[in-house]
Short mmCIF file of C-alpha atoms in Angstrom, two decimals:
data_model
loop_
_atom_site.label_atom_id
_atom_site.label_comp_id
_atom_site.label_asym_id
_atom_site.label_seq_id
_atom_site.Cartn_x
_atom_site.Cartn_y
_atom_site.Cartn_z
CA UNK E 41 93.69 78.40 123.38
CA UNK E 42 90.52 79.13 121.39
CA UNK E 43 89.61 77.94 117.92
CA UNK E 44 90.46 81.25 116.25
CA UNK E 45 93.98 81.28 117.66
CA UNK E 46 94.53 77.69 116.51
CA UNK E 47 93.42 78.58 112.99
CA UNK E 48 95.77 81.57 112.96
CA UNK E 49 98.72 79.48 114.13
CA UNK E 50 97.96 76.82 111.52
CA UNK E 51 97.91 79.44 108.81
CA UNK E 52 101.25 80.87 110.02
CA UNK E 53 102.82 77.42 109.90
CA UNK E 54 101.55 76.88 106.38
CA UNK E 55 102.63 80.26 105.03
CA UNK E 56 106.08 80.36 106.65
CA UNK E 57 108.15 83.39 107.51
CA UNK E 58 110.04 83.69 104.22
CA UNK E 59 107.69 86.33 102.83
CA UNK E 60 107.75 88.31 106.09
CA UNK E 61 111.36 89.44 105.68
CA UNK E 62 110.86 92.16 103.09
CA UNK E 63 112.66 94.87 105.07
CA UNK E 64 115.74 92.83 105.96
CA UNK E 65 119.08 93.49 104.26
CA UNK E 66 121.39 90.69 103.13
CA UNK E 67 124.37 90.58 105.46
CA UNK E 68 126.81 89.36 102.79
CA UNK E 69 125.70 92.04 100.35
CA UNK E 70 126.33 94.71 102.96
CA UNK E 71 129.73 93.19 103.77
CA UNK E 72 130.71 93.16 100.09
CA UNK E 73 129.63 96.77 99.53
CA UNK E 74 131.46 97.82 102.70
CA UNK E 75 134.61 96.07 101.48
CA UNK E 76 134.42 97.76 98.09
CA UNK E 77 133.88 101.14 99.76
CA UNK E 78 136.82 100.47 102.09
CA UNK E 79 139.10 99.61 99.15
CA UNK E 80 137.94 102.71 97.25
CA UNK E 81 138.65 105.01 100.21
CA UNK E 82 142.17 103.70 100.76
CA UNK E 83 142.91 103.64 97.02
CA UNK E 84 141.86 107.26 96.56
CA UNK E 85 143.78 108.28 99.65
CA UNK E 86 146.89 106.47 98.41
CA UNK E 87 146.67 108.10 94.99
CA UNK E 88 145.73 111.66 95.91
CA UNK E 89 146.06 112.27 99.67
CA UNK E 90 148.97 110.10 100.78
CA UNK E 91 151.18 112.95 101.95
CA UNK E 92 148.40 114.93 103.57
CA UNK E 93 147.08 114.71 107.11
CA UNK E 94 144.30 112.35 105.98
CA UNK E 95 146.84 109.99 104.36
CA UNK E 96 148.96 109.96 107.51
CA UNK E 97 145.83 109.47 109.63
CA UNK E 98 144.72 106.43 107.62
CA UNK E 99 148.05 104.76 106.85
CA UNK E 100 150.43 105.58 109.71
CA UNK E 101 148.32 105.34 112.89
CA UNK E 102 148.08 101.64 113.42
CA UNK E 103 145.78 98.75 112.54
CA UNK E 104 142.81 100.17 114.47
CA UNK E 105 142.32 102.78 111.75
CA UNK E 106 141.66 100.06 109.17
CA UNK E 107 139.09 98.40 111.43
CA UNK E 108 137.39 101.70 112.22
CA UNK E 109 137.12 102.62 108.53
CA UNK E 110 135.71 99.20 107.58
CA UNK E 111 133.11 99.22 110.36
CA UNK E 112 132.06 102.72 109.38
CA UNK E 113 131.75 101.59 105.75
CA UNK E 114 129.62 98.65 106.89
CA UNK E 115 127.23 100.91 108.82
CA UNK E 116 127.05 103.38 105.93
CA UNK E 117 126.31 100.60 103.43
CA UNK E 118 123.57 99.17 105.64
CA UNK E 119 122.05 102.62 106.12
CA UNK E 120 122.04 103.37 102.38
CA UNK E 121 120.48 100.01 101.46
CA UNK E 122 117.85 100.44 104.16
CA UNK E 123 117.07 103.94 102.89
CA UNK E 124 116.63 102.70 99.31
CA UNK E 125 114.30 99.91 100.43
CA UNK E 126 112.26 102.24 102.65
CA UNK E 127 111.88 104.71 99.78
CA UNK E 128 110.46 101.95 97.61
CA UNK E 129 108.05 100.89 100.34
CA UNK E 130 106.96 104.50 100.87
CA UNK E 131 106.14 104.85 97.17
CA UNK E 132 104.03 101.70 97.42
CA UNK E 133 101.82 103.38 100.03
CA UNK E 134 100.56 105.84 97.42
CA UNK E 135 98.78 103.11 95.46
CA UNK E 136 95.37 101.65 96.17
CA UNK E 137 96.09 97.94 96.56
CA UNK E 138 92.57 96.92 97.61
CA UNK E 139 90.02 98.46 95.18
CA UNK E 140 86.61 99.52 96.41
CA UNK E 141 84.93 97.56 93.63
CA UNK E 142 85.89 94.22 95.18
CA UNK E 143 83.34 92.87 97.65
CA UNK E 144 84.27 90.75 100.66
CA UNK E 145 80.89 89.20 101.39
CA UNK E 146 81.90 85.84 99.95
CA UNK E 147 85.43 84.72 100.99
CA UNK E 148 85.49 82.24 98.11
CA UNK E 149 84.55 84.70 95.39
CA UNK E 150 86.59 84.76 92.19
CA UNK E 151 87.33 88.49 92.46
CA UNK E 152 88.77 88.07 95.93
CA UNK E 153 90.96 85.15 94.86
CA UNK E 154 92.22 87.10 91.86
CA UNK E 155 93.03 90.11 94.04
CA UNK E 156 94.93 87.91 96.51
CA UNK E 157 96.98 86.31 93.71
CA UNK E 158 97.80 89.70 92.19
CA UNK E 159 98.97 91.06 95.53
CA UNK E 160 101.24 88.06 96.04
CA UNK E 161 103.16 88.89 92.87
CA UNK E 162 104.46 92.18 94.27
CA UNK E 163 107.60 92.53 96.37
CA UNK E 164 106.56 95.52 98.47
CA UNK E 165 105.65 95.04 102.11
CA UNK E 166 102.16 96.54 101.97
CA UNK E 167 100.76 94.28 99.19
CA UNK E 168 102.41 91.28 100.82
CA UNK E 169 100.70 92.03 104.13
CA UNK E 170 97.37 92.59 102.39
CA UNK E 171 97.84 89.33 100.51
CA UNK E 172 98.50 87.44 103.75
CA UNK E 173 95.40 88.92 105.37
CA UNK E 174 93.21 88.06 102.37
CA UNK E 175 94.68 84.56 102.21
CA UNK E 176 93.83 83.98 105.89
CA UNK E 177 90.33 85.35 105.28
CA UNK E 178 89.82 83.13 102.24
CA UNK E 179 91.00 79.98 103.99
CA UNK E 180 89.20 80.56 107.29
CA UNK E 181 86.27 82.72 106.21
CA UNK E 182 86.63 84.59 109.49
CA UNK E 183 87.43 88.25 109.99
CA UNK E 184 88.73 87.49 113.46
CA UNK E 185 91.40 85.12 112.12
CA UNK E 186 92.51 87.74 109.57
CA UNK E 187 92.62 90.42 112.28
CA UNK E 188 94.77 88.25 114.53
CA UNK E 189 97.10 87.56 111.62
CA UNK E 190 97.37 91.30 110.91
CA UNK E 191 98.17 91.94 114.58
CA UNK E 192 100.76 89.17 114.53
CA UNK E 193 102.37 90.64 111.41
CA UNK E 194 102.45 94.10 112.97
CA UNK E 195 104.14 92.76 116.12
CA UNK E 196 106.58 90.73 114.06
CA UNK E 197 107.67 93.64 111.88
CA UNK E 198 108.12 95.94 114.87
CA UNK E 199 110.32 93.44 116.66
CA UNK E 200 112.16 92.56 113.43
CA UNK E 201 112.79 96.23 112.75
CA UNK E 202 114.19 96.75 116.21
CA UNK E 203 116.40 93.66 116.01
CA UNK E 204 117.68 94.55 112.53
CA UNK E 205 119.33 97.66 113.96
CA UNK E 206 120.96 95.83 116.85
CA UNK E 207 124.08 94.88 114.92
CA UNK E 208 124.74 98.36 113.41
CA UNK E 209 124.19 99.85 116.88
CA UNK E 210 126.87 97.49 118.20
CA UNK E 211 129.20 98.60 115.41
CA UNK E 212 128.57 102.28 116.16
CA UNK E 213 129.35 101.51 119.80
CA UNK E 214 132.47 99.50 118.82
CA UNK E 215 134.01 102.25 116.66
CA UNK E 216 134.87 104.55 119.64
CA UNK E 217 136.14 101.51 121.55
CA UNK E 218 138.58 100.75 118.74
CA UNK E 219 139.66 104.36 118.91
CA UNK E 220 140.30 104.00 122.63
CA UNK E 221 142.26 100.81 121.94
CA UNK E 222 144.40 102.78 119.50
CA UNK E 223 144.82 105.42 122.17
CA UNK E 224 146.04 102.84 124.65
CA UNK E 225 148.44 101.41 122.06
CA UNK E 226 149.80 104.86 121.24
CA UNK E 227 150.30 105.81 124.87
CA UNK E 228 151.99 102.45 125.47
CA UNK E 229 154.38 103.14 122.61
CA UNK E 230 155.09 106.59 123.99
CA UNK E 231 155.79 105.25 127.48
CA UNK E 232 158.07 102.49 126.17
CA UNK E 233 159.92 105.00 124.02
CA UNK E 234 160.28 107.37 126.94
CA UNK E 235 161.69 104.61 129.19
CA UNK E 236 164.27 103.57 126.55
CA UNK E 237 165.05 107.22 126.02
CA UNK E 238 165.92 107.60 129.71
CA UNK E 239 168.20 104.56 129.58
CA UNK E 240 170.11 105.80 126.52
CA UNK E 241 170.10 109.55 127.07
CA UNK E 242 173.84 109.92 126.72
CA UNK E 243 174.06 111.47 123.26
CA UNK E 244 172.04 114.14 121.47
CA UNK E 245 171.09 111.90 118.56
CA UNK E 246 169.74 109.31 120.93
CA UNK E 247 167.75 112.00 122.70
CA UNK E 248 166.22 113.13 119.38
CA UNK E 249 165.28 109.56 118.50
CA UNK E 250 163.71 109.04 121.90
CA UNK E 251 161.69 112.23 121.64
CA UNK E 252 160.48 111.19 118.16
CA UNK E 253 159.34 107.83 119.47
CA UNK E 254 157.42 109.49 122.30
CA UNK E 255 155.69 112.01 120.01
CA UNK E 256 154.80 109.40 117.40
CA UNK E 257 153.17 107.28 120.09
CA UNK E 258 151.16 110.25 121.32
CA UNK E 259 150.15 111.03 117.74
CA UNK E 260 148.82 107.49 117.34
CA UNK E 261 146.92 107.83 120.62
CA UNK E 262 145.20 111.10 119.75
CA UNK E 263 144.64 110.47 116.03
CA UNK E 264 142.98 107.10 116.53
CA UNK E 265 140.59 108.62 119.08
CA UNK E 266 139.88 111.55 116.78
CA UNK E 267 139.02 109.38 113.78
CA UNK E 268 136.92 106.93 115.79
CA UNK E 269 134.82 109.60 117.50
CA UNK E 270 134.34 111.52 114.26
CA UNK E 271 133.20 108.45 112.32
CA UNK E 272 130.91 107.25 115.11
CA UNK E 273 129.06 110.56 115.05
CA UNK E 274 128.88 110.67 111.25
CA UNK E 275 127.43 107.17 110.88
CA UNK E 276 125.16 107.27 113.95
CA UNK E 277 123.02 110.25 112.87
CA UNK E 278 121.93 108.80 109.46
CA UNK E 279 121.33 105.41 111.09
CA UNK E 280 118.98 106.93 113.68
CA UNK E 281 117.09 108.86 110.98
CA UNK E 282 116.64 105.74 108.85
CA UNK E 283 115.44 103.76 111.88
CA UNK E 284 112.89 106.46 112.65
CA UNK E 285 111.78 106.42 109.00
CA UNK E 286 111.25 102.66 109.14
CA UNK E 287 109.16 102.86 112.31
CA UNK E 288 106.96 105.53 110.72
CA UNK E 289 106.58 103.39 107.59
CA UNK E 290 105.42 100.41 109.66
CA UNK E 291 102.95 102.64 111.47
CA UNK E 292 101.50 103.92 108.18
CA UNK E 293 101.16 100.34 106.90
CA UNK E 294 99.31 99.34 110.09
CA UNK E 295 96.97 102.31 109.66
CA UNK E 296 96.29 101.33 106.05
CA UNK E 297 95.51 97.73 107.02
CA UNK E 298 93.33 98.63 110.00
CA UNK E 299 91.39 101.40 108.22
CA UNK E 300 91.04 100.19 104.63
CA UNK E 301 91.29 96.38 104.68
CA UNK E 302 90.08 94.84 107.94
CA UNK E 303 86.77 96.82 108.20
CA UNK E 304 85.69 95.40 104.84
CA UNK E 305 86.00 91.77 105.93
CA UNK E 306 82.92 89.90 107.08
CA UNK E 307 82.70 87.54 110.04
CA UNK E 308 81.75 83.99 109.14
CA UNK E 309 78.41 82.65 110.29
CA UNK E 310 78.72 78.99 109.25
CA UNK E 311 79.72 77.88 112.75
CA UNK E 312 76.64 79.31 114.43
CA UNK E 313 74.39 76.64 115.93
CA UNK E 314 70.97 77.96 114.96
CA UNK E 315 69.20 74.91 116.42
CA UNK E 316 70.88 75.44 119.75
CA UNK E 317 70.06 79.15 119.66
CA UNK E 318 66.39 78.44 118.90
CA UNK E 319 66.23 75.83 121.64
CA UNK E 320 67.78 78.25 124.12
CA UNK E 321 65.23 80.91 123.18
CA UNK E 322 62.34 78.49 123.61
CA UNK E 323 63.71 77.33 126.94
CA UNK E 324 64.07 80.92 128.08
CA UNK E 325 60.45 81.61 127.13
CA UNK E 326 59.34 78.56 129.06
CA UNK E 327 61.42 79.39 132.12
CA UNK E 328 60.86 83.11 132.42
CA UNK E 329 57.46 83.72 130.75
CA UNK E 330 54.18 82.48 132.34
CA UNK E 331 51.66 80.12 130.72
CA UNK E 332 49.48 81.92 128.10
CA UNK E 333 46.35 80.48 129.74
CA UNK E 334 47.34 82.15 133.01
CA UNK E 335 47.52 85.49 131.20
CA UNK E 336 43.93 85.34 129.82
CA UNK E 337 42.02 86.11 133.04
CA UNK E 338 44.24 89.06 134.03
CA UNK E 339 43.92 90.34 130.48
CA UNK E 340 40.12 90.07 130.62
CA UNK E 341 39.98 91.83 134.00
CA UNK E 342 42.27 94.54 132.73
CA UNK E 343 40.14 94.95 129.58
CA UNK E 344 36.93 95.23 131.62
CA UNK E 345 38.46 97.79 133.94
CA UNK E 346 39.81 99.71 131.02
CA UNK E 347 36.38 99.66 129.31
CA UNK E 348 34.61 100.83 132.44
CA UNK E 349 37.09 103.58 133.01
CA UNK E 350 36.82 104.65 129.38
CA UNK E 351 32.98 104.66 129.47
CA UNK E 352 32.87 106.68 132.67
CA UNK E 353 35.30 109.21 131.37
CA UNK E 354 33.39 109.33 128.07
CA UNK E 355 30.07 110.00 129.87
CA UNK E 356 31.67 112.74 131.95
CA UNK E 357 33.03 114.35 128.83
CA UNK E 358 29.62 114.14 127.13
CA UNK E 359 27.95 115.80 130.14
CA UNK E 360 30.53 118.55 130.11
CA UNK E 361 29.93 119.01 126.40
CA UNK E 362 26.14 119.20 126.94
CA UNK E 363 26.53 121.80 129.67
CA UNK E 364 28.85 123.80 127.48
CA UNK E 365 26.48 123.60 124.50
CA UNK E 366 23.49 124.67 126.67
CA UNK E 367 25.41 127.62 127.97
CA UNK E 368 26.39 128.48 124.43
CA UNK E 369 22.76 128.29 123.27
CA UNK E 370 21.66 130.61 126.08
CA UNK E 371 24.29 133.14 125.08
CA UNK E 372 23.19 132.90 121.45
CA UNK E 373 19.54 133.49 122.45
CA UNK E 374 20.55 136.49 124.52
CA UNK E 375 22.47 137.87 121.61
CA UNK E 376 19.48 137.30 119.31
CA UNK E 377 17.10 139.04 121.73
CA UNK E 378 19.45 141.96 122.05
CA UNK E 379 19.75 142.20 118.30
CA UNK E 380 15.92 142.14 117.89
CA UNK E 381 15.50 144.89 120.47
CA UNK E 382 18.16 146.98 118.82
CA UNK E 383 16.48 146.42 115.45
CA UNK E 384 13.07 147.49 116.75
CA UNK E 385 14.54 150.60 118.36
CA UNK E 386 16.27 151.42 115.12
CA UNK E 387 13.03 151.04 113.13
CA UNK E 388 11.14 153.26 115.58
CA UNK E 389 13.82 155.89 115.36
CA UNK E 390 13.73 155.62 111.57
CA UNK E 391 9.92 156.05 111.52
CA UNK E 392 10.13 159.09 113.76
CA UNK E 393 12.77 160.59 111.53
CA UNK E 394 10.62 159.93 108.46
CA UNK E 395 7.61 161.62 110.11
CA UNK E 396 9.74 164.63 110.98
CA UNK E 397 10.98 164.77 107.43
CA UNK E 398 7.39 164.62 106.08
CA UNK E 399 6.28 167.42 108.34
CA UNK E 400 9.23 169.55 107.29
CA UNK E 401 8.61 168.86 103.64
CA UNK E 402 4.90 169.73 103.96
CA UNK E 403 5.71 172.99 105.78
CA UNK E 404 8.22 173.82 103.11
CA UNK E 405 5.65 173.11 100.40
CA UNK E 406 3.15 175.39 102.16
CA UNK E 407 5.66 178.16 102.44
CA UNK E 408 6.54 177.81 98.79
CA UNK E 409 2.90 178.06 97.86
CA UNK E 410 2.58 181.34 99.85
CA UNK E 411 5.70 182.78 98.32
CA UNK E 412 4.89 181.75 94.75
CA UNK E 413 2.30 184.57 93.98
CA UNK E 414 4.71 187.16 95.20
CA UNK E 415 7.41 185.78 93.03
CA UNK E 416 5.11 185.73 90.04
CA UNK E 417 4.25 189.39 90.58
CA UNK E 418 7.83 190.34 90.83
CA UNK E 419 8.65 188.47 87.70
CA UNK E 420 6.01 190.27 85.48
CA UNK E 421 7.23 193.54 83.61
CA UNK E 422 5.51 196.88 84.47
CA UNK E 423 4.40 199.56 81.88
CA UNK E 424 5.47 203.13 82.53
CA UNK E 425 2.55 205.60 82.39
CA UNK E 426 2.53 209.33 82.20
CA UNK E 427 1.52 209.50 85.74
CA UNK E 428 4.42 207.65 86.62
CA UNK E 429 6.72 209.75 84.54
CA UNK E 430 5.43 212.80 86.13
CA UNK E 431 5.98 211.38 89.42
CA UNK E 432 9.43 210.84 88.25
#
């Protein structure tokens, strides 16, 4: 058994199981309520339904009817009280019992102690379970102890829930058996009446009495079975539904604890042996790592090789760069030469074009000079003489 389990068991012994019985119903309270319900049923039947089939069924079919009715009242009372308690616990799930403002870093903090005391004052199952978990965390300072306590509580409540329904299940099973006992009693009465009827079957009145005894016995047999089977079905269905409701409630409480409470707890670190850990680390370094002096020469050799490799690769890259730059310079010179040649050709072409333009302009000027006297003559006005008029 490890240390954590011992701490959990010690806390369980200190806390006791009195506060872990929140879902249990007081047996004597259920018995008293069942008795009152039994008296009310038979009183109302006596006052209002005595002459009806129900009155005959309850009062004139033997003692098993009284037992069946009381057991059914007991199961109904237990089911109703369980339902009321489960409704209260379900309403408690809607509240936030562990606020987000409370920190769990320090198990001995005042806020955490106040929260644990406030939760203890409530009677619902969820705050009680949260209070027990916080109390274990405060006393031990360990999340693992609190988690084991929460798991123990969950297992306890599941088993307690299952065992709390054992007795009502037995009663539901006993109700049809009581009906069968009444059936056996009724058939026995009918058989005895039929045998006496055969012995005294001399007169008609005796025959009528014998037939009445036989039929009354058969009525007891069938009516007791009818009532027992009917009540067993009526009380079994609500009991099963309430049991299912309780199991779902316990599951929701476990989900709340595991999702909203336990993840916020911190594991204690006071028990860690830091000296031992440091010594183990140093020993591991000494055992599995070589001497630093033995690493110097390999490091120097590796550095020299790396430097040589780097210098060689650097020289190769420089040579490649020089070749590339020389090739680039040659291409630039070729481009410059080509541009100079193109420029000279362009200038020659431009000079030739200018010469042609000069020659054309000079020829045009010469032509204009030849044409100018003619134009001047044409532009002067002529006088009309008589010779001219005669010619006209």
